[in-house]
XYZ file of C-alpha atoms in Angstrom:
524
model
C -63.514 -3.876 167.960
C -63.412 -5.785 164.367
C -62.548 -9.038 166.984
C -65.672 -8.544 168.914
C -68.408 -7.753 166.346
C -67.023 -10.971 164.850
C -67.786 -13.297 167.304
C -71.302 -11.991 168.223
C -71.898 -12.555 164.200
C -70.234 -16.133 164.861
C -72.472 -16.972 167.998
C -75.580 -16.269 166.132
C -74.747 -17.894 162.999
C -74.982 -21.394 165.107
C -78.577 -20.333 166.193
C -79.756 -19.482 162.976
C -79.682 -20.618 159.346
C -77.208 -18.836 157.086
C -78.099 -16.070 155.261
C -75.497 -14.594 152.881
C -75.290 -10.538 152.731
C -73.759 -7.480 151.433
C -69.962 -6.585 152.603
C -67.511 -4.106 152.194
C -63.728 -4.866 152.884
C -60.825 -2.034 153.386
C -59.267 -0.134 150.866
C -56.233 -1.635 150.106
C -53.639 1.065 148.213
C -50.458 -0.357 145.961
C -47.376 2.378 145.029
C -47.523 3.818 141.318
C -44.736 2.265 139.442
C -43.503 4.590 136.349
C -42.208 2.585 132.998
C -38.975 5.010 132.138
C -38.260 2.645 129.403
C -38.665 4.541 125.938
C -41.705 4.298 124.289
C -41.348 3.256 121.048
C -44.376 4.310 118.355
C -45.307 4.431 114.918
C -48.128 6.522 113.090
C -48.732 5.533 109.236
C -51.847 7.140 107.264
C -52.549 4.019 103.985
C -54.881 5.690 101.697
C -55.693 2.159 99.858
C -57.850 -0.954 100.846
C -55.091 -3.267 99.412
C -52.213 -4.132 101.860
C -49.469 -2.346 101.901
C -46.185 -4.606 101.152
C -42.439 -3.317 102.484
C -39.435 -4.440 101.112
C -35.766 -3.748 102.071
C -33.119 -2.956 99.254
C -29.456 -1.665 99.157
C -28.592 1.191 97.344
C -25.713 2.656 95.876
C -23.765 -0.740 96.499
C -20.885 -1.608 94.076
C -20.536 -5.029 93.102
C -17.347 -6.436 91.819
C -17.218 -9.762 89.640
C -13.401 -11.369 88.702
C -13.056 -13.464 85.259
C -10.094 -14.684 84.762
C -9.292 -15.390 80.453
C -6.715 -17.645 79.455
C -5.977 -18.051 76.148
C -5.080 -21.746 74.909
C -1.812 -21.617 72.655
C -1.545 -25.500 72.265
C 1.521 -26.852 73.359
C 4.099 -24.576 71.396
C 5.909 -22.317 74.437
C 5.779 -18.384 73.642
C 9.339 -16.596 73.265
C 9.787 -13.385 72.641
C 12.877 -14.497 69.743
C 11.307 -14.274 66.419
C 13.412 -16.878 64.030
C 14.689 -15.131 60.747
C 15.866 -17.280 57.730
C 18.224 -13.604 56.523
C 19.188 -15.520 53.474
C 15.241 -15.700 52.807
C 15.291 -12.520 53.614
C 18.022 -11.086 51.448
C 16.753 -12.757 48.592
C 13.190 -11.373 48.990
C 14.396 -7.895 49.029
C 16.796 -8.377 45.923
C 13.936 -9.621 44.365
C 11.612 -6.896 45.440
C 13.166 -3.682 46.079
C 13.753 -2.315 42.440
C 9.884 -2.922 41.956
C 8.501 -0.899 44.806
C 11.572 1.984 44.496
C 9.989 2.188 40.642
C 6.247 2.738 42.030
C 7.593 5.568 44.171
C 9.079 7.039 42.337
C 6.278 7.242 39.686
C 3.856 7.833 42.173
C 6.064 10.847 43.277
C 5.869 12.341 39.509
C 2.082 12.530 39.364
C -0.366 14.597 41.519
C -2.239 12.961 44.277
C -4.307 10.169 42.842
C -7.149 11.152 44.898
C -7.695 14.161 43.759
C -9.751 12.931 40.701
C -12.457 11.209 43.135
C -15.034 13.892 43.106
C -17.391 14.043 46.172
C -21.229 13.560 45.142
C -23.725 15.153 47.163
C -27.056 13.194 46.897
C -28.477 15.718 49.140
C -30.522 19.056 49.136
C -28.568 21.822 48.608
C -30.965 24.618 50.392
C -29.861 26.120 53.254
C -31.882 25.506 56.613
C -32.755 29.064 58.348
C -32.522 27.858 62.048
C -33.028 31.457 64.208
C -33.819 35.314 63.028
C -32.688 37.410 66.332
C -33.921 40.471 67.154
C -33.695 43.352 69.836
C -37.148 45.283 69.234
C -35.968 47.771 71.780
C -33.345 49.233 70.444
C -35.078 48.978 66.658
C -37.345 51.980 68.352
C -35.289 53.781 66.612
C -35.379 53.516 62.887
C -32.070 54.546 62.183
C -30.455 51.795 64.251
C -29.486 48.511 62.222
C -26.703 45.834 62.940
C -23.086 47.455 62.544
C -20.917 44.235 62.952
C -20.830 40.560 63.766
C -18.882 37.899 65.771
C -18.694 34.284 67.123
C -17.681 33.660 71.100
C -14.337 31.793 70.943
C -16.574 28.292 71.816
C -18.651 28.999 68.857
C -22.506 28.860 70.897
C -23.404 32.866 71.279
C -23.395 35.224 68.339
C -22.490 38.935 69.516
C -24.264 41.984 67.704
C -23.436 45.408 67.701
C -26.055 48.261 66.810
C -25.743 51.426 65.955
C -26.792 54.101 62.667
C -25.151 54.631 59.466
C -26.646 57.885 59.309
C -24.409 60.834 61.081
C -24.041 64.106 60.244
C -21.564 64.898 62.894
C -22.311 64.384 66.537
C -23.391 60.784 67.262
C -27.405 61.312 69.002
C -27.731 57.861 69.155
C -27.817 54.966 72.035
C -25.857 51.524 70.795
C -26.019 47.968 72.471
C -24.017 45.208 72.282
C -26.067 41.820 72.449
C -25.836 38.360 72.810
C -27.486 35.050 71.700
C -26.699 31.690 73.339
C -27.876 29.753 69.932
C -27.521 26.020 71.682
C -29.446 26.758 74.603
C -32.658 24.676 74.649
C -35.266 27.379 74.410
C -33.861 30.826 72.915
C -36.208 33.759 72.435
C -34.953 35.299 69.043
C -36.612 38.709 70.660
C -34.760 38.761 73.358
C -31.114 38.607 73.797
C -29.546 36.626 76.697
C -26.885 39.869 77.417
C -27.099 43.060 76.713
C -24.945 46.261 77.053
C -26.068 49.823 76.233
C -23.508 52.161 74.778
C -23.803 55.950 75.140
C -22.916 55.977 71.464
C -22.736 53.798 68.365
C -21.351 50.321 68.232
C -19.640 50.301 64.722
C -17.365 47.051 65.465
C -17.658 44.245 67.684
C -14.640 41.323 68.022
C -14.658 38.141 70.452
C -11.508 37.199 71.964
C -10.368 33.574 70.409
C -9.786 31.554 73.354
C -11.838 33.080 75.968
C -15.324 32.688 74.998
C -16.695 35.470 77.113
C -14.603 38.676 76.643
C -15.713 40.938 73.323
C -14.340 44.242 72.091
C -16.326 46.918 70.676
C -15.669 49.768 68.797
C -17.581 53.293 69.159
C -18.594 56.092 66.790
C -16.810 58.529 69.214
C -13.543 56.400 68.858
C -13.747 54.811 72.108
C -12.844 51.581 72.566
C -14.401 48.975 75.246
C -13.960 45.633 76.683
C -16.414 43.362 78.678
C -15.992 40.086 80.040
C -19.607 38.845 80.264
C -18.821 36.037 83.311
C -18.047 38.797 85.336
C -20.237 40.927 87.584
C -18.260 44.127 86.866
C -18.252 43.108 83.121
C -16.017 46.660 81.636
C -13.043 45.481 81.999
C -10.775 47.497 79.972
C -11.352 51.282 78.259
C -8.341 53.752 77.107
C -7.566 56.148 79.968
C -4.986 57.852 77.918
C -7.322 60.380 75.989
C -4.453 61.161 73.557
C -4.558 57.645 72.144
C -7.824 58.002 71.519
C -9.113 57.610 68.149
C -10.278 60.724 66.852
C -12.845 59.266 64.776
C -15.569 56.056 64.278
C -13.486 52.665 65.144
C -14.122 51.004 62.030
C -12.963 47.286 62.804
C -11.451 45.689 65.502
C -9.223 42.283 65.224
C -7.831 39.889 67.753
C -3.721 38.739 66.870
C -0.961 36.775 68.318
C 1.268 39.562 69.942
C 4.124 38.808 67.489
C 7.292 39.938 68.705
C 6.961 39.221 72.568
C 4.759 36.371 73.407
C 3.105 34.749 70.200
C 0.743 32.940 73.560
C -0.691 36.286 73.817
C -3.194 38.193 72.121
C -3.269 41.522 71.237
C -6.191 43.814 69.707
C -5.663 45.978 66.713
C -8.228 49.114 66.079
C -8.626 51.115 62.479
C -10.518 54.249 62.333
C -11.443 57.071 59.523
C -8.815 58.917 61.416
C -5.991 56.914 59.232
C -4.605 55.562 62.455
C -4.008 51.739 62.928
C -3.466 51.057 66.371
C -2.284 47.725 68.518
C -3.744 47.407 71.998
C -2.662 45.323 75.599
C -6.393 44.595 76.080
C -6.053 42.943 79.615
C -3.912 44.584 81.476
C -4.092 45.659 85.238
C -6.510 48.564 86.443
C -8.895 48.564 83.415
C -6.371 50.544 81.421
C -6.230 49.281 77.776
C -2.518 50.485 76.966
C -1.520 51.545 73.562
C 1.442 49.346 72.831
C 2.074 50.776 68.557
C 0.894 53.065 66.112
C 0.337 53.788 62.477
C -1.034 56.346 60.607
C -1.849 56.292 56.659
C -2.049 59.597 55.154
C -2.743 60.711 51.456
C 1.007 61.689 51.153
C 2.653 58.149 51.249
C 5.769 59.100 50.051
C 6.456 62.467 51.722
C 8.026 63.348 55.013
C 5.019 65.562 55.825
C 1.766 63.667 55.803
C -1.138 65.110 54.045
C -4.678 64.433 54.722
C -5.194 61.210 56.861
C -6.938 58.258 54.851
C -9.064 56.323 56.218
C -9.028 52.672 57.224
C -12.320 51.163 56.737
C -10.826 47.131 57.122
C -7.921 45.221 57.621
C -7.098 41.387 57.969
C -4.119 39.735 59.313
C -2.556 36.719 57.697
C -2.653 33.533 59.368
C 0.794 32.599 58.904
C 2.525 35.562 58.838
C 1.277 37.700 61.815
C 3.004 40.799 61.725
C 1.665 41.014 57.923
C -1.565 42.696 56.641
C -3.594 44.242 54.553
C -6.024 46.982 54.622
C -8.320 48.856 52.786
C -9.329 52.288 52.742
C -12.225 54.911 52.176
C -10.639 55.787 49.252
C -10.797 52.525 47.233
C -6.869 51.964 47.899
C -5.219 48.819 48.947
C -2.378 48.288 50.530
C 0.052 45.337 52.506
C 1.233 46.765 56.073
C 4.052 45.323 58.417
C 4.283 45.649 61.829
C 7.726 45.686 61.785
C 7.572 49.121 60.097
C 10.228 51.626 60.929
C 9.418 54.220 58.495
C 8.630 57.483 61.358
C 5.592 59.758 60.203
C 6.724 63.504 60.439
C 3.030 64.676 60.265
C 1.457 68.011 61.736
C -1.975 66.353 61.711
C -3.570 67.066 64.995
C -3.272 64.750 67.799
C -0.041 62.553 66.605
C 2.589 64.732 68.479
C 0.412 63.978 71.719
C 0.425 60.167 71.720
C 2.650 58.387 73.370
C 3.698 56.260 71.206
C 4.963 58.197 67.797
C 2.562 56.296 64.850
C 4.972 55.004 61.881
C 4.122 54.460 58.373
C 3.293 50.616 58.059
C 2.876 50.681 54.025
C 5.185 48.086 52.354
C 3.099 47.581 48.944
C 0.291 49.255 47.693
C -2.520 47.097 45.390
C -4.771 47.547 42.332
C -7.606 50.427 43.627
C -11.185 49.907 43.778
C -12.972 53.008 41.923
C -15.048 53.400 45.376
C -14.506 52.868 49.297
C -13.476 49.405 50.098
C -15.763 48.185 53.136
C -14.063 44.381 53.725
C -10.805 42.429 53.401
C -10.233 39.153 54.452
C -7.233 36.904 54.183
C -7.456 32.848 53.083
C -7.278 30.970 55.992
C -5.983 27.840 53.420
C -3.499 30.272 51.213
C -1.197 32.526 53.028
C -0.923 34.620 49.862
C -4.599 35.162 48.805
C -7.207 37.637 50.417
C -10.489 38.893 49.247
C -11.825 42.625 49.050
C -15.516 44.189 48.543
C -15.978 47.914 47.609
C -19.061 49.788 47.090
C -18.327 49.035 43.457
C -20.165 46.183 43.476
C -16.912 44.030 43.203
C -15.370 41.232 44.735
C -12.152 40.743 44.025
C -9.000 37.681 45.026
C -5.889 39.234 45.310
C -2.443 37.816 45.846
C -0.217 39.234 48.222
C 2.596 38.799 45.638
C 1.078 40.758 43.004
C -0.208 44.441 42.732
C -3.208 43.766 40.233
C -5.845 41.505 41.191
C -6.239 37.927 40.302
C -10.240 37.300 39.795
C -13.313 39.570 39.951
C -16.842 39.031 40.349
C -19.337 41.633 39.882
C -23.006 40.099 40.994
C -24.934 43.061 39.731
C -26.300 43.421 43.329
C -25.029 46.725 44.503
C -22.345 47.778 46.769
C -21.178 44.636 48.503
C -20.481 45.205 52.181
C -18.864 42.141 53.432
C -17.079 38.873 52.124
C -15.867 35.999 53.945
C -13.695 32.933 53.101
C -15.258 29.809 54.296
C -13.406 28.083 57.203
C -13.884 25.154 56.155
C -14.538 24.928 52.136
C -10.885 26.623 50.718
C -12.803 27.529 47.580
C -15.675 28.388 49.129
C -16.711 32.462 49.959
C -19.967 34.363 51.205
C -20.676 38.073 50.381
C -23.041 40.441 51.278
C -24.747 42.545 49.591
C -26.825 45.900 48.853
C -30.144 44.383 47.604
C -30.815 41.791 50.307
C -28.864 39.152 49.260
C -25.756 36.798 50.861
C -24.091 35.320 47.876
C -22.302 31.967 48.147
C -19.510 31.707 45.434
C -17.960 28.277 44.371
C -14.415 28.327 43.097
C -13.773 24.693 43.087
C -13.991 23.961 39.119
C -16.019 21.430 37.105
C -14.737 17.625 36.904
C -11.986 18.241 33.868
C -12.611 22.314 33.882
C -9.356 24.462 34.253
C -9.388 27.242 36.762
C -9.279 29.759 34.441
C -12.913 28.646 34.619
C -14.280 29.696 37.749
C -17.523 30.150 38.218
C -18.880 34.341 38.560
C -22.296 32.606 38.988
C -23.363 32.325 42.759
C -24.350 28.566 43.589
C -26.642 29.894 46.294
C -28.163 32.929 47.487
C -29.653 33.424 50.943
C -32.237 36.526 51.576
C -32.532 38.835 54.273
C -34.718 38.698 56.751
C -36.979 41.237 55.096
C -36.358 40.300 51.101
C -35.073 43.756 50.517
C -32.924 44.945 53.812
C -29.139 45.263 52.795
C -26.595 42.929 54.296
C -24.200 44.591 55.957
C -21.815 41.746 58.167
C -21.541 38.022 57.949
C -19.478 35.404 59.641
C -18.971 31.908 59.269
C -18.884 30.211 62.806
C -15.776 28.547 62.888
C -16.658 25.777 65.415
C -19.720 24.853 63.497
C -18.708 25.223 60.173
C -21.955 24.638 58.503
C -23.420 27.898 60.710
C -23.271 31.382 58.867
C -24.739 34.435 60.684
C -25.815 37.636 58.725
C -27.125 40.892 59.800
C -28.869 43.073 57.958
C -29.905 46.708 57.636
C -33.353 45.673 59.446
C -31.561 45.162 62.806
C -32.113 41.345 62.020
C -29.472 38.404 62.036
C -30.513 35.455 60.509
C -28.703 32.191 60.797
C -28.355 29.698 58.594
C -27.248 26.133 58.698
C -25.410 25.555 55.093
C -25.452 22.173 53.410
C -22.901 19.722 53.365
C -21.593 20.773 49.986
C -21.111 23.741 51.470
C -18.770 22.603 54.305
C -17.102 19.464 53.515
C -13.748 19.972 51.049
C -12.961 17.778 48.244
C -10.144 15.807 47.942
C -8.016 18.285 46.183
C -9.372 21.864 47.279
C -6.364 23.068 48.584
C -4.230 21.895 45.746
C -6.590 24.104 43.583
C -6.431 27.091 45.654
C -2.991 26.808 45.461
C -3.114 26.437 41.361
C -5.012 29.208 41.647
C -2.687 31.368 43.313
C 0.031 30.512 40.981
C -2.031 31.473 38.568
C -2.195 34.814 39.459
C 1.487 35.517 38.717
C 0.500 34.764 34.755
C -1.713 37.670 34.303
C-alpha cells in the first residue's frame, strides 16, 4: 500500500513542478535503559558571598625527629682507670687530716650554727579570712551551734558537727553532720556539699587519716556512727552491742594506730561523761563497730570498788608513743593513761558487768588540776613529752609528760577557753579558743638573744568570730595546708582563715627550743 501511493506521488511529480509539503513519518520506539551505577551527590548550604576554601590536614599524627650528639674529647682516648700518684696522696692527707678532725670536732661542741639566722618576715602579718560556712537550716533552731571540727584525711573538705549545749536531760534536738569541699571552684558557704541528719546531737566529729571520705561522729545519746561519704549506703558502721554503748554524751572521738596488732591499722577511741574510754574496730564486716577494750575512770582511783564515774571530756594520744595518753576530765583533773593497763575495775556502777569486754583502770600518773572542767588536751606533734590543756578557768597550760605540775600558763583574760591546738607546722606555735569571740595565736619562739624563761603570755594575733561576740568553741589547723585554720563558733559559723607565713614556716632552731623548753620544765 505505502509502495503504491508512492509511485502515483512519483508519476505526478514529473508532470508538475515540485512543491514541498507537510509529512509525518512512523513512530519509531527505543528500550529504556536503567543506570544501576550509584549515584553519587552532594548538598552544601554557604551562607557567605566569599568562596568557600577546603583544605586537607592530618590529625593526631606523631612525628618523630633523631639527633644524634657527639661530644668531641680531642684526641685523648677515655678509660675508665683513673691514675693515682698514692704518695701524693698520702702526703695530702698527713698534711690535712689533723686540720679537718679539729673543725669537727669543734663544730660538734657548739649548737647548730644556723640556729642564730633568724627568719625576717617583710610581709603582712594579718590573717586572710577566705570562707564563713553556714547551714541556715539547721540554725532554725537557736539552740543549735557547731559542737566539733575536722579535716578529710586529703585536707580539701572541712566536716562540722551541730548540735546544743543546752540539755536538761533528754536530747529534743535534730543534729547534722556537714561538709565543705573548700577547693572546689565555686563553693556556696550556705550550703554544704553533704549533709547527714542525726536523730540527736552531734557532740564530736573525727575524719579517718588516710581515707579522706569516712568520718566518725559522736551522739548526745552515746551512740556512735560511721559514714563513708563515696558510698551510696554511706552508714557504714554503728554499735549493735547495746551493752557497749556509752551511757552518756560521746565527748571526743580520735583516730590511732591499733598498737599491739597491726600498727597499719587504725582504730577509733570514744570518751564520754560516763567515765568510760573505749577503743573501737571501726570497719569491720556487717556494719558492726566491735568494741575491742575498755576503761573506766571513777572518783575512787585507788580503791577496788569504784565510786562515782568521772567524766572524760578530752583525750590526746602521743605521736610517738601510741598506746600512751592523756586525758582530761569534768572535774579539772589530769591524768596519763596506758593502754597496756592491767589494773581490773571491780565497780558496781551500772552497765560495766554487762559489757563484754571488762573496762580496766588505764591511770598511770595523775597531773597538776585545773580549778574547773578541762574541755581540750592536745599532745606536741614536735615533742613527745609536751601537751597542752584549756579549762573553763580561763587557762592554758604546757605540761610535760614527765612532770606532775605544769610547765607554763597563760591566762588571756578572755573567759573559759574551749579549745587549743599545737600548730602542725610552727613547733612553738599554738591557737586557742575562746569565750568572748576570740581565737588567740600564741608565739613561744623567743626574742633574738631572749631566754625561754621569756615566753611571750601576749597573743601575737587574734582572729574574731564570725559575729565579734559568738564564743569559739573548736578549731583545727589543716594539716595538709598548714597555713589553713578552721574555727567554729557558738553562731553555727566556721570561719576559715589563711594564716601568714610567720605563722607557718619554722625557724631554723624551733625544735631545738621546744626541746629547751621541755627540759626546762624539770627545773621548776
Amino acid at each position: 500500500m505505502y509502495n503504491s501511493n508512492r509511485d502515483e506521488i512519483d508519476s505526478e511529480s514529473n508532470r508538475k513542478p515540485a512543491l514541498f509539503t507537510d509529512e509525518t513519518l512512523p513512530i519509531v520506539s527505543c528500550k529504556e535503559v536503567i543506570q544501576k551505577d550509584p549515584v553519587h551527590s552532594v548538598n552544601a548550604s554557604v551562607q557567605t558571598k566569599f568562596e568557600v576554601q577546603l583544605a586537607d590536614a592530618e590529625c593526631q599524627s606523631i612525628k618523630r625527629k633523631e639527633r644524634e650528639i657527639q661530644v668531641d674529647l680531642g684526641e685523648k682516648a677515655v678509660t675508665d682507670e683513673i691514675q693515682v700518684d698514692m704518695g701524693r696522696l698520702s702526703k695530702f692527707l698527713e698534711r690535712t687530716a689533723p686540720r679537718v678532725l679539729h673543725y669537727i670536732e669543734d663544730n660538734a661542741e657548739r649548737p647548730n650554727i644556723l640556729r642564730h639566722i633568724k627568719l625576717r618576715y617583710s610581709g603582712d602579718d594579718t590573717a586572710q579570712e577566705l570562707f564563713t560556712l553556714t547551714y541556715p537550716e539547721i540554725l532554725i533552731d537557736k539552740e543549735i551551734q557547731i559542737t566539733s571540727l575536722s579535716w578529710s584525711a586529703n585536707g580539701s573538705s572541712i566536716f562540722v558537727g551541730y548540735g546544743s549545749t543546752s540539755h536538761e536531760g533528754l536530747c529534743m534536738h535534730k543534729g547534722a553532720v556537714c561538709s565543705w569541699n573548700i577547693e572546689r571552684f565555686k563553693i556556696n558557704p550556705n550550703k554544704p556539699d553533704m549533709t547527714v541528719e542525726t536523730s540527736t546531737c552531734v557532740t564530736t566529729v573525727a575524719c579517718h587519716p588516710e581515707r579522706p571520705g569516712i568520718v566518725a561522729a559522736g551522739l548526745y545519746n552515746g551512740e556512735i556512727l560511721v559514714w563513708d561519704f563515696r558510698e551510696q549506703d554511706s552508714l557504714i558502721a554503728r554499735v549493735l552491742e547495746r551493752q557497749d554503748l556509752h551511757r552518756d554524751s560521746v565527748t571526743s572521738l580520735q583516730w590511732i594506730r591499733e598498737p599491739k596488732l597491726s600498727k597499719k591499722k587504725f582504730i577509733l577511741v570514744s570518751t564520754s561523761q560516763d567515765g568510760r574510754i573505749l577503743l573501737w574496730n571501726p570497719l569491720p564486716s556487717k556494719n558492726n563497730l566491735k568494741l575491742t577494750d575498755a576503761y573506766f575512770v571513777s572518783t575512787k582511783i585507788s580503791s577496788k570498788s569504784s565510786g562515782k564515774p568521772m567524766g572524760v571530756t578530752s583525750v590526746s594520744f602521743n605521736n610517738e608513743d601510741a598506746e600512751t595518753f592523756v586525758f582530761g576530765c569534768d572535774s579539772g583533773h589530769l591524768y596519763k593513761g596506758s593502754l597496756n593497763s592491767v589494773s581490773t575495775v571491780q565497780s558496781r556502777e551500772q552497765g560495766l558487768a554487762d559489757m563484754t569486754i571488762q573496762p580496766k583502770n588505764p591511770i598511770t600518773m595523775a597531773y597538776q588540776s585545773h580549778d574547773s572542767p578541762i574541755y581540750s588536751v592536745n599532745f606536741s606533734p614536735f615533742n613527745r613529752h609536751l601537751f597542752l590543756t584549756s579549762a573553763h578557768d580561763g587557762q592554758i597550760r604546757i605540761y610535760s609528760q614527765l612532770f606532775p605540775n605544769y610547765g607554763r600558763c597563760f591566762a588571756p583574760a578572755q573567759g573559759a577557753i574551749f579549745t587549743c591546738r599545737w600548730s602542725p607546722s610552727r613547733p612553738l606555735l599554738l591557737a586557742a579558743g575562746s569565750e568572748h569571740g576570740r581565737t588567740l595565736i600564741y608565739d613561744l619562739e623567743p626574742e633574738e638573744g631572749a631566754s625561754t624563761d621569756l615566753l611571750s603570755s601576749i597573743p601575737v594575733q587574734e582572729l574574731p568570730s564570725s559575729d565579734k561576740r559568738s564564743s569559739i568553741i573548736c578549731l583545727e589547723f589543716n594539716h595538709k595546708t598548714s597555713n589553713t585554720l578552721a574555727c567554729g563558733d557558738s553562731a553555727g559559723a566556721v570561719t576559715i582563715w589563711k594564716l601568714a607565713e610567720r605563722f607557718t614556716t619554722a625557724q631554723n632552731d624551733e625544735i631545738e627550743n621546744l626541746q629547751i623548753l621541755a627540759k626546762s620544765f624539770g627545773d621548776n
